[in-house]
Coordinates of C-alpha atoms and ligand atoms in Angstrom, one line a residue:
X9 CA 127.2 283.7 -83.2
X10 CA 129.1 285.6 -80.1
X11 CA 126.4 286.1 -77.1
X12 CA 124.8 289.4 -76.6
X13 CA 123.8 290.6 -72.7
X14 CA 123.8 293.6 -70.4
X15 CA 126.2 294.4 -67.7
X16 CA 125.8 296.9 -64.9
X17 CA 127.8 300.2 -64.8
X18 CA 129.6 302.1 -63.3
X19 CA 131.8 302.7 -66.0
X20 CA 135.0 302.6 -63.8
X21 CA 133.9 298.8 -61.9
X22 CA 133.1 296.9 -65.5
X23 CA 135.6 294.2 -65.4
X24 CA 135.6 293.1 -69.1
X25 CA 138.4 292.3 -71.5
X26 CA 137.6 295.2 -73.3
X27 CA 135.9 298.2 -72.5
X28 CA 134.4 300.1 -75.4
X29 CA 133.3 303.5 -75.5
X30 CA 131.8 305.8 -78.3
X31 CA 132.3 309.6 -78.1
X32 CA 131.1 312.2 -80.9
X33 CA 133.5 314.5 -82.3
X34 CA 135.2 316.7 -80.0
X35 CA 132.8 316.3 -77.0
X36 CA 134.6 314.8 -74.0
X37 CA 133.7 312.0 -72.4
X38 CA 132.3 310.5 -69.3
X39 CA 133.8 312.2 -66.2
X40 CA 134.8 309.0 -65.1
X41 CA 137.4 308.5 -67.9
X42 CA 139.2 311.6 -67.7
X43 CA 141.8 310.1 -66.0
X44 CA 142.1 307.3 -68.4
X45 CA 142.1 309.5 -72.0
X46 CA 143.4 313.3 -70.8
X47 CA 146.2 312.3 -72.3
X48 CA 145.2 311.1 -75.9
X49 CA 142.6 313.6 -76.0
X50 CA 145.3 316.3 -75.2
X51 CA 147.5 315.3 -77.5
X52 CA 145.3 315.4 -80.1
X53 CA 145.3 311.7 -81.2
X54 CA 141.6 311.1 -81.2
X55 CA 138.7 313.4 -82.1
X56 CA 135.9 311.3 -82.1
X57 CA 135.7 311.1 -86.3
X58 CA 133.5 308.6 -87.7
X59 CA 135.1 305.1 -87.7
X60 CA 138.0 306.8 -85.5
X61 CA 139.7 304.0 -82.9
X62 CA 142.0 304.8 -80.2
X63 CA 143.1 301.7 -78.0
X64 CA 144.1 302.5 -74.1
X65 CA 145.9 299.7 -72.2
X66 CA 146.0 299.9 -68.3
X67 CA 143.5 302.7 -68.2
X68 CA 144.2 305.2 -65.0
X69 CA 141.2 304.4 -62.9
X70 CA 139.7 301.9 -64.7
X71 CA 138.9 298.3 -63.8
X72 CA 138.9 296.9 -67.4
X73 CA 143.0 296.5 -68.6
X74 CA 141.6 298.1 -72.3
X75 CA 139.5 300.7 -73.2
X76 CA 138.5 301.5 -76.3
X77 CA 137.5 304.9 -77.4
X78 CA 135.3 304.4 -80.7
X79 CA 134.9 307.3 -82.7
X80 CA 130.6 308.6 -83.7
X81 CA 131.4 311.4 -85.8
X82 CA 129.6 314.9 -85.2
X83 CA 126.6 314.1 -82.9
X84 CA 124.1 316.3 -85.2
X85 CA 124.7 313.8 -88.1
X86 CA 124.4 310.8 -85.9
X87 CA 122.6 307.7 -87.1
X88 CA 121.8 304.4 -85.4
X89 CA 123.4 303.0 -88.3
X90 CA 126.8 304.7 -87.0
X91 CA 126.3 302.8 -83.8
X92 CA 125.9 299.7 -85.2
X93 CA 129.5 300.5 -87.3
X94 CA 130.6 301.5 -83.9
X95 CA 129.7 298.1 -82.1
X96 CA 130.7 296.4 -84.6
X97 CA 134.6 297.8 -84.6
X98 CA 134.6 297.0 -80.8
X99 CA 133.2 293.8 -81.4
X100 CA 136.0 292.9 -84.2
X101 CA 138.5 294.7 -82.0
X102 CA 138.2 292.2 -79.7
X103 CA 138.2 289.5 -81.3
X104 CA 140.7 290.5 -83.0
X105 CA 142.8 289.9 -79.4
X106 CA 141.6 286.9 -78.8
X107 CA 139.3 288.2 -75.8
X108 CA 136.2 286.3 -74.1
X109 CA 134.2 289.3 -73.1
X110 CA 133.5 293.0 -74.3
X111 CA 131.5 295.8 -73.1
X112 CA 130.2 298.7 -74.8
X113 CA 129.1 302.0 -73.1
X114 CA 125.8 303.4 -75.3
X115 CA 126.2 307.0 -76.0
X116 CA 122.5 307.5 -74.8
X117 CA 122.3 307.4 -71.0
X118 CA 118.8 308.8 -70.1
X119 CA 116.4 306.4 -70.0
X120 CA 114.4 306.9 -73.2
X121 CA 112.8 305.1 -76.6
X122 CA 116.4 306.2 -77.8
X123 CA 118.2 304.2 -75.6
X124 CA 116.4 301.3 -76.6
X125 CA 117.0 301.8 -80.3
X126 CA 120.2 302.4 -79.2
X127 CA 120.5 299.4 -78.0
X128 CA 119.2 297.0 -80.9
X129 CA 121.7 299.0 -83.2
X130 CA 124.5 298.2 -81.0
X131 CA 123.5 294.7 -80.5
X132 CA 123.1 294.0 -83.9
X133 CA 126.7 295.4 -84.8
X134 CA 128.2 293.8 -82.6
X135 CA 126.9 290.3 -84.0
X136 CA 127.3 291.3 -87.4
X137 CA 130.6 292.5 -87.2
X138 CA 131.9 289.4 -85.3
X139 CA 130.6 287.6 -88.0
X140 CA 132.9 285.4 -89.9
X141 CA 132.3 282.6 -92.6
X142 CA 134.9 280.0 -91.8
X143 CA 133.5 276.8 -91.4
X144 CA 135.1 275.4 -94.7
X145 CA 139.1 276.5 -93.3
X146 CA 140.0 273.1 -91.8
X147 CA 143.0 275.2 -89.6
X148 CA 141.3 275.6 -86.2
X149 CA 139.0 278.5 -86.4
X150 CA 140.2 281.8 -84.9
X151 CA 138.3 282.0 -81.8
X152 CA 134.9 283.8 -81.2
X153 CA 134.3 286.5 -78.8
X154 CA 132.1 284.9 -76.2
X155 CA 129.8 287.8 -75.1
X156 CA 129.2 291.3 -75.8
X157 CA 127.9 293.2 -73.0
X158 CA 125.9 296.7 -73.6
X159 CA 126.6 298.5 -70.0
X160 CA 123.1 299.2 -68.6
X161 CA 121.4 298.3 -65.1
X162 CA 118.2 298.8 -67.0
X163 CA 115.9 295.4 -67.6
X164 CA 114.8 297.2 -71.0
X165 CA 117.9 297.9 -72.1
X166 CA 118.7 294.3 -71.8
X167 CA 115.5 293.4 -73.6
X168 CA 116.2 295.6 -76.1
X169 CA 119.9 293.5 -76.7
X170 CA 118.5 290.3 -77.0
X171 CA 116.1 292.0 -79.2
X172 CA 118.7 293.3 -81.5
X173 CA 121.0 289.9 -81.1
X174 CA 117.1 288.3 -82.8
X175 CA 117.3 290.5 -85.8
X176 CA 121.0 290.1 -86.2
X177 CA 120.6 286.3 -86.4
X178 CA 117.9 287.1 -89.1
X179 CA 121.8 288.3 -91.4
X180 CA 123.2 285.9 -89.7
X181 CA 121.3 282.8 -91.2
X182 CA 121.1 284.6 -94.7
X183 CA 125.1 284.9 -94.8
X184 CA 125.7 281.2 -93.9
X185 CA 122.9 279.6 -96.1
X186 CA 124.4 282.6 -99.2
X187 CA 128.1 281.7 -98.5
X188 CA 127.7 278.2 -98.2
X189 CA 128.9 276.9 -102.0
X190 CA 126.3 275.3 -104.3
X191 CA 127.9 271.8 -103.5
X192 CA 126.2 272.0 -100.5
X193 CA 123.5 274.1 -100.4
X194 CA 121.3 272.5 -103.0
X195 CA 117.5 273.1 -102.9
X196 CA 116.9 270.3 -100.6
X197 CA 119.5 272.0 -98.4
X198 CA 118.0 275.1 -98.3
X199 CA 114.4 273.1 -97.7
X200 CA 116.1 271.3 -94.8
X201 CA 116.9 274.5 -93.0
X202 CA 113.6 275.2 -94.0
X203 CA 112.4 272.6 -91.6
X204 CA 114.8 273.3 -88.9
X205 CA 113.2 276.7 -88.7
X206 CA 109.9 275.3 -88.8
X207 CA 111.1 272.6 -85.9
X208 CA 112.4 275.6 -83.7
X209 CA 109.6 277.4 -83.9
X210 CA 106.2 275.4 -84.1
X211 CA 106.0 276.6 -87.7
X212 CA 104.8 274.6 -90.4
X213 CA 107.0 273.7 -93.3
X214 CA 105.6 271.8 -96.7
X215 CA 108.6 271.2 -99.3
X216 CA 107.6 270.3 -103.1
X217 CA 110.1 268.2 -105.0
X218 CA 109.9 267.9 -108.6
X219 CA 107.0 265.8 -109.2
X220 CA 105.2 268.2 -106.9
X221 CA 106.4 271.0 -108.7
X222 CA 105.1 270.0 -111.9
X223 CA 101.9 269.1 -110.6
X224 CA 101.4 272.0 -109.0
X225 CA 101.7 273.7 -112.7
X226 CA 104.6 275.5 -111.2
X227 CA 106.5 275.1 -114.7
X228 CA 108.7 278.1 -114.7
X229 CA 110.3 276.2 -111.7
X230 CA 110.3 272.5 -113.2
X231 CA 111.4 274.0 -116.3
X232 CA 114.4 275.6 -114.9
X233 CA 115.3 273.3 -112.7
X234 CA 114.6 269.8 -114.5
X235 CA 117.9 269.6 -116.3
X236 CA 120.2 269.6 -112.9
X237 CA 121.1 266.6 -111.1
X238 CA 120.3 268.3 -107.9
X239 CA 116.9 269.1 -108.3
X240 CA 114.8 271.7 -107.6
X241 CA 112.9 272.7 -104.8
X242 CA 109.7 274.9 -103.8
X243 CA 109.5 275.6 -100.3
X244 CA 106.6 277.0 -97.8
X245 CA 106.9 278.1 -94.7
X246 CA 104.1 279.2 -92.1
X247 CA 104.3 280.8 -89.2
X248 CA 100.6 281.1 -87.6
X249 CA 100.5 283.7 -84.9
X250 CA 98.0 286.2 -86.5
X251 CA 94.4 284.8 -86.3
X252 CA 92.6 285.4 -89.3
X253 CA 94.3 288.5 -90.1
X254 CA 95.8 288.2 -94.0
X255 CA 99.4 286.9 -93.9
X256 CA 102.2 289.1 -95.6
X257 CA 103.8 286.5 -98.0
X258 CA 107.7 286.6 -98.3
X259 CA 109.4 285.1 -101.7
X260 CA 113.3 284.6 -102.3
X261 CA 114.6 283.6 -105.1
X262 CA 117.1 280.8 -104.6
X263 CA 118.7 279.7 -107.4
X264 CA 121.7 277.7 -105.4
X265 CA 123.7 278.2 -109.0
X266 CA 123.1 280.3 -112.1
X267 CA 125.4 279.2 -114.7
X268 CA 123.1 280.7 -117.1
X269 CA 122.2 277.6 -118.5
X270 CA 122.4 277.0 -122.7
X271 CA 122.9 280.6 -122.2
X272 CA 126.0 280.0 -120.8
X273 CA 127.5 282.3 -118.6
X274 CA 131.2 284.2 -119.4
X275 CA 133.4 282.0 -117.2
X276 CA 135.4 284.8 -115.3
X277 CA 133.3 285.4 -111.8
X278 CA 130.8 282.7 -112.5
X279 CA 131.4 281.8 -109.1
X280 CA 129.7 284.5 -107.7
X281 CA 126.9 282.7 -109.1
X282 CA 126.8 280.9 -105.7
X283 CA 125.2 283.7 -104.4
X284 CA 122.0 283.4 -106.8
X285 CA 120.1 282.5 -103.9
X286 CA 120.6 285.3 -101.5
X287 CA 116.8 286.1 -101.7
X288 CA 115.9 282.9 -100.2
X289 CA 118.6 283.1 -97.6
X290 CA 117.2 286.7 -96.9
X291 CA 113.7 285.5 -96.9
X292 CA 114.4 282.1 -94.6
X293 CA 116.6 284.4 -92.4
X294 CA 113.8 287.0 -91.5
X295 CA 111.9 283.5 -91.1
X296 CA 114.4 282.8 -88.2
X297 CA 114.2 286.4 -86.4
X298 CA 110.1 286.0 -87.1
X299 CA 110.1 282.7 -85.1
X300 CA 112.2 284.2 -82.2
X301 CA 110.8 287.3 -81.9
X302 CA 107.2 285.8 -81.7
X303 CA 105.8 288.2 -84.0
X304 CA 101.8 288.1 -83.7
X305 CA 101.5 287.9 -87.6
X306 CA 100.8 285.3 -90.2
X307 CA 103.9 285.1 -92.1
X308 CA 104.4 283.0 -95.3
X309 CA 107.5 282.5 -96.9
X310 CA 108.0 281.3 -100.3
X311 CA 111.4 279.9 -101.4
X312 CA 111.4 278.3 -105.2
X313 CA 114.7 276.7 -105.3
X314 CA 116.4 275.4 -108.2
X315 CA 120.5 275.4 -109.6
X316 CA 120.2 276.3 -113.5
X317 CA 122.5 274.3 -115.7
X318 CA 122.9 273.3 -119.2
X319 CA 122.1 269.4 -120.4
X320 CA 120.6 267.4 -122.8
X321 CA 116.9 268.3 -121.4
X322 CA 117.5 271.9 -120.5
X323 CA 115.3 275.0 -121.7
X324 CA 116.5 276.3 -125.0
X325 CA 116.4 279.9 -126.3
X326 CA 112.9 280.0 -128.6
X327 CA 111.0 277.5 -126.2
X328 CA 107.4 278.6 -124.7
X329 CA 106.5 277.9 -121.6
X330 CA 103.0 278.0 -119.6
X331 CA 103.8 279.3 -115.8
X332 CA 101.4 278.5 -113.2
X333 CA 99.7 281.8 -113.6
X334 CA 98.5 280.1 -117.4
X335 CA 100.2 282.9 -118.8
X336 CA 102.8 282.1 -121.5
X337 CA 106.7 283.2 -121.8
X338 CA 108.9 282.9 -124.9
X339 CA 112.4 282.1 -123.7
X340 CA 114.6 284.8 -125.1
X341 CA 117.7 283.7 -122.9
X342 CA 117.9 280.8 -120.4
X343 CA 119.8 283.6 -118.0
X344 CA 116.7 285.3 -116.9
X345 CA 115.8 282.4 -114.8
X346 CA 114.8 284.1 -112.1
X347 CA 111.9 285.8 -113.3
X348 CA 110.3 282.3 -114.3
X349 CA 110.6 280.8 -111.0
X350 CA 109.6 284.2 -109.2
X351 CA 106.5 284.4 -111.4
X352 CA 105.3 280.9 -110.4
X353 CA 105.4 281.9 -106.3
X354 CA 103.9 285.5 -107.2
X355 CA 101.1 283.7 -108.7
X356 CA 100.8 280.5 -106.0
X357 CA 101.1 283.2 -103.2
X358 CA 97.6 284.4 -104.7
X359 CA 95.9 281.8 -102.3
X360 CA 96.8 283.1 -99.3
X361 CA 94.8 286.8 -100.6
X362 CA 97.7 287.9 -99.1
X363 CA 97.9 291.5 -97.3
X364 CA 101.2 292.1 -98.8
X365 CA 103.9 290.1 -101.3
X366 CA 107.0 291.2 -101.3
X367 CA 110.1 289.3 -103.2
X368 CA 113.8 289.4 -103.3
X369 CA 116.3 288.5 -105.9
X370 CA 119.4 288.8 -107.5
X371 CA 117.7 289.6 -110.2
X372 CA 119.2 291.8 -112.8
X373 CA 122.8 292.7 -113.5
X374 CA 121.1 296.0 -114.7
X375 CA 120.8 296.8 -111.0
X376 CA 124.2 296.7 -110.5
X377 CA 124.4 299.1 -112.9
X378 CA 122.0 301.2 -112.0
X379 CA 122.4 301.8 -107.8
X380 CA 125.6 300.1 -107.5
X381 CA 126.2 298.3 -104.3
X382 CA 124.9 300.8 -101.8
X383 CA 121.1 300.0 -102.5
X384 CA 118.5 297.8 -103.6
X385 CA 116.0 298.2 -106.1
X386 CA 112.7 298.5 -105.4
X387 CA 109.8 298.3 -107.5
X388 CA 106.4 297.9 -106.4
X389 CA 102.6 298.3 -106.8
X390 CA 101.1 300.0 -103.7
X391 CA 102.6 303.6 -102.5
X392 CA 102.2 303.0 -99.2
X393 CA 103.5 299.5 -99.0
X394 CA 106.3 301.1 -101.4
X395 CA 106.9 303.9 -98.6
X396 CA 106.9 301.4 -96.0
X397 CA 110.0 299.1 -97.3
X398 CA 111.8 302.1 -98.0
X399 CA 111.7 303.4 -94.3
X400 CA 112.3 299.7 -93.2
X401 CA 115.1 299.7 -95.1
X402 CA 116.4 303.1 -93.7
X403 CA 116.1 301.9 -89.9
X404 CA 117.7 298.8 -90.3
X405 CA 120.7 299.9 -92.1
X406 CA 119.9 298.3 -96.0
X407 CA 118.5 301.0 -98.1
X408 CA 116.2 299.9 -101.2
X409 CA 115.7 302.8 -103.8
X410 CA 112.1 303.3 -105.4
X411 CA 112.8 302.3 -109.4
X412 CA 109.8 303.1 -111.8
X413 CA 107.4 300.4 -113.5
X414 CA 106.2 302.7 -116.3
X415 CA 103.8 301.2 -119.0
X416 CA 106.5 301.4 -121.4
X417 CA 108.6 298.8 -119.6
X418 CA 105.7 296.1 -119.6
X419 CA 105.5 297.1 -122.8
X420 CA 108.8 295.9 -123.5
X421 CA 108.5 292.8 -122.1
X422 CA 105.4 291.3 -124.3
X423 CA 106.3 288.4 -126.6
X424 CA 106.5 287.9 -130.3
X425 CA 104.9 284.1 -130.1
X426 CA 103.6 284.1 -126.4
X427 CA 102.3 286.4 -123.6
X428 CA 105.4 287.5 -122.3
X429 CA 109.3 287.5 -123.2
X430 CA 111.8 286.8 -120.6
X431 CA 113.7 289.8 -121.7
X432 CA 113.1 292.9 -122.6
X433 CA 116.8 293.6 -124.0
X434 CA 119.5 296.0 -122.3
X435 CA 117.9 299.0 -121.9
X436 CA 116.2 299.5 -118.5
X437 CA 117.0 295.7 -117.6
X438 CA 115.8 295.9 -113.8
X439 CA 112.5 297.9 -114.8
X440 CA 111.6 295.5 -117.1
X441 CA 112.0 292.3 -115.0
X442 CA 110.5 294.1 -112.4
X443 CA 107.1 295.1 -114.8
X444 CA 107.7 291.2 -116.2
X445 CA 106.6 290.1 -112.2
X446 CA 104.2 292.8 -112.5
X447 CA 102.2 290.7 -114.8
X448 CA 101.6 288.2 -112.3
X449 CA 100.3 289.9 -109.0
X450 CA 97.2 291.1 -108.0
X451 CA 98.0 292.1 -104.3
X452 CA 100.0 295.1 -102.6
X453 CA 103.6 294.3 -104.0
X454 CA 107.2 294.7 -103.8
X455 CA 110.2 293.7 -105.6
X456 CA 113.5 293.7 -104.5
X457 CA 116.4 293.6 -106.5
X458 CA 119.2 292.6 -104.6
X459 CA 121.9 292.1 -107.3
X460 CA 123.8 294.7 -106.2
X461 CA 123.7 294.1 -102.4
X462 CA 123.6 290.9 -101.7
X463 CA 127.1 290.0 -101.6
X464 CA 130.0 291.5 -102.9
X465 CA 133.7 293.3 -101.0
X466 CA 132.8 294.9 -97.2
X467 CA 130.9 297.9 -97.2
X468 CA 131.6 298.6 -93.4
X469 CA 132.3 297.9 -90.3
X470 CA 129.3 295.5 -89.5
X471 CA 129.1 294.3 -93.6
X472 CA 131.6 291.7 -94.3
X473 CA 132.7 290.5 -97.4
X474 CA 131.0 287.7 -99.2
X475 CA 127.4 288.0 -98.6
X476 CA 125.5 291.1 -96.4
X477 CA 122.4 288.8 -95.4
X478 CA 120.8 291.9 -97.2
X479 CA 117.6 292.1 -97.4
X480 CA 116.7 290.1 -94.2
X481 CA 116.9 292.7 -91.5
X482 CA 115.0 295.2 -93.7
X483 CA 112.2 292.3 -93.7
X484 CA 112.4 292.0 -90.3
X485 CA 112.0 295.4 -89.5
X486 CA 109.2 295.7 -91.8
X487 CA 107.4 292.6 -89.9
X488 CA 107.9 294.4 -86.7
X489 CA 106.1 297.4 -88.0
X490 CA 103.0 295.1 -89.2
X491 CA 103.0 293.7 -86.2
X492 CA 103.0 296.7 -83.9
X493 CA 105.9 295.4 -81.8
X494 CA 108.4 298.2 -82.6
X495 CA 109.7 299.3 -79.4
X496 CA 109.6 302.5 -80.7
X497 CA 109.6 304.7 -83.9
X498 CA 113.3 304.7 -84.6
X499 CA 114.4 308.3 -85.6
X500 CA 117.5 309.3 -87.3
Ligands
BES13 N1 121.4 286.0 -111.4 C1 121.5 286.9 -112.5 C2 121.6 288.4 -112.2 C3 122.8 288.8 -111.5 C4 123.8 289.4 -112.2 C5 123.0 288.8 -110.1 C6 125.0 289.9 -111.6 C7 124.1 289.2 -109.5 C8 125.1 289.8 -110.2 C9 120.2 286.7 -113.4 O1 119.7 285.4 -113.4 C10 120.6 287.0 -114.8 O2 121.4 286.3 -115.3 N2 120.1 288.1 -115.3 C11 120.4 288.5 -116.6 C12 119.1 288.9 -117.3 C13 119.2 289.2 -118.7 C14 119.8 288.1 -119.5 C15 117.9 289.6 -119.3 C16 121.3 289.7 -116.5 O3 121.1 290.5 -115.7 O4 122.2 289.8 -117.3
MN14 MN1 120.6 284.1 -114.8
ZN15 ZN1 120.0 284.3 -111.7

């Protein structure tokens, strides 16, 4: 991860490899540059459009050798979520020539609860879009920009950058652990980063391997996970920094492969099937941003991780199963795993009497469907808690779209022989999986699917392709609001 900090102005003295600059649509810049960009600006090759770049070598009057003028767009449609696109072009412009150091004027110069936002958005972009997943390309990597400075003189600016570089790292850890292929990040890799998070941090990690699994009665887990050679894997993680308050309990589904199982997957894209795990990469991710930022919050993350894969002992189509909650499932298809194992930590997170659950998972392909790849599901119990993922989502950038759980979907999902059926068919497919985990909370609740955003081609400038780290920052975000340690209200 490239190194975020804070570098004094004035504008014209940064001496930096690159020199980054965003200006909205057709306002003109800092006095300072005029020298430096009368000439582009006059000619009419840069207006400031969204996304626009304009590259100045040897600017007049300038210390830096490049400047790079990065287009916001019209400022009465400006977003924090454009900076980060911003900061995240200059970051990748950089390293895309080779440079050690950037620097990256903030459009918000008065000292303000702006300004700070302004700088976690920046920060944040900056790290995401430098991100790249290259540790398995045995030609020596392409190198990494060393630092990114935001240019400030102000201590809470700085702050506010390492702040942002925090949450960034929170995406940072989900895309590695999601990218990594299922030959190597089995369940008892993903509990071993697990414990390395646990090490950093002082928090405290408890992994369950099979044995422990089943005799926990978590058998939606041992069931699915049984017939792989790797096996499965349920993993808590506490952090402690809340008193007695209630914890809010975070669960990710991590299914390290999902070949379906005895029913099988088409073989065309099954290897996106790596990504089956994204939840618990989102969930141990905000579990890494948690740790650094300190939150005062009792935070509990719940990871059931398991591959699904067809053998002589697997699950069959017709079987019945008893999950830990004592209810019973009929097994309709052995591809709507994820509901099983997500039902078993709903139900185990019960003893914590938890303030909040919320879950993530690639759940349904029906959610694809349904919001495409430009937002998360969300389904959910509580209004308020509802209201309060949604803005989360908003301020950090991955937007989750409320979805209904009407009586009719639950309805859908009862069982011929037993309780529950692990489908409820075609129609409404994300509804009903989402009122199938419904049937196993008794807390304020959210679901998450992420089928849709989790991974997938690049979105924008800060969203690479292969996987987003979605939902992590939008858990983050949300943390920081229960925790009361939001700077400030972010406003768009
Ligand atoms: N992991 C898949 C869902 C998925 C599909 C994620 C596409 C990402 C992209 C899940 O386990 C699954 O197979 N769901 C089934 C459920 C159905 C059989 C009821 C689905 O969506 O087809
Ligand atoms: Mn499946
Ligand atoms: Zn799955």
């Amino acid at each position: 991860m490239i190194g975020i900090g804070a570098i004094g102005g004035p504008l014209t003295e940064i001496s930096t490899g690159l020199l980054a600059v965003g200006l909205h649509k057709d306002e003109s810049p800092p006095e300072e540059l005029n020298e430096a960009v009368s000439i582009i600006l006059s000619n009419g090759d840069f207006s400031g459009k969204d996304g626009e770049t304009a590259l100045v070598y040897a600017p007049q009057g300038l210390a830096t050798p490049r400047l790079l003028l990065v287009g916001l767009g019209d400022r009465s449609s400006f977003t924090l979520d454009k900076l980060r696109r911003a900061a995240a072009t200059a970051a990748k412009q950089a390293q895309t020539l080779k440079l050690d150091d950037a620097a990256f004027a903030l459009p918000v110069s008065e000292r303000s609860a702006a300004r700070i936002a302004a700088a976690e958005a920046a920060a944040e972009g900056a790290v995401l879009g430098a991100y790249r997943f290259n540790r398995h390309k045995t030609a020596a990597p392409s190198s990494e920009l060393g630092t990114f400075n935001l240019v400030s003189d102000d201590e809470d600016v700085a702050a506010a950058a390492q702040t942002g570089a925090s949450t960034a790292a929170a995406s940072v850890l989900a895309r590695d652990l999601a990218n990594e292929p299922s030959n190597e990040a089995t369940p008892e890799y993903l509990a071993g980063k697990a414990r390395e998070i646990a090490e950093r941090y002082g928090m405290q990690a408890d992994v369950l391997d099979l044995v422990g699994i089943q005799d926990e009665g978590l058998n939606g887990l041992a069931t699915v996970g049984r017939s792989a050679a790797n096996e499965p894997r349920f993993i808590v993680l506490e952090h402690r920094r809340g008193g007695e308050e209630a914890p809010v309990v975070l669960v990710g589904k991590a299914v390290t492969f999902d070949s379906g199982g005895i029913s099988i997957k088409p073989s065309g894209g099954m290897d996106e099937m790596k990504y089956d795990m994204s939840g618990g990469a989102a969930v141990l991710g905000a579990m890494e941003a948690v740790g650094a930022l300190d939150l005062a919050l009792n935070v509990v993350a719940l990871v059931p991780a398991t591959e699904n894969l067809p053998a002589g002992n697997a699950f069959k189509p017709g079987d019945v199963l008893k999950l830990h909650s004592g209810k019973t499932v009929e097994i309709v298809t052995t591809d709507a795993e994820g509901r099983l194992i997500l039902a078993d930590a709903l139900s185990y997170a019960k003893r914590y009497e938890p303030a909040a659950v919320i879950d993530c998972a690639t759940l349904t392909g029906a959610c694809v469907v349904a919001l495409g790849h430009h937002a998360s599901g969300l389904m959910g119990n509580d209004e308020a808690l509802i209201a309060e993922i949604e803005k989360a989502g908003e301020a950090a950038g991955e937007r989750a779209w409320h979805l209904p759980l009407f009586e009719e979907y639950t309805e859908q999902t009862k069982g011929e022989t037993a309780d529950l059926k692990n489908s409820g068919g075609r129609p409404g497919g994300a509804l009903t999986a989402g009122a199938f985990l419904k049937e196993f909370v008794d807390y304020p609740w959210v679901h998450l699917d992420i089928a849709g955003t989790a991974y997938g081609k690049s979105k924008n400038a800060y969203t690479p392709k292969g996987a987003s780290g979605t939902p992590a920052r939008l858990l983050v975000e949300f943390l920081r609001g229960r925790a009361g340690d939001r700077a400030v209200e972010v406003t768009r």
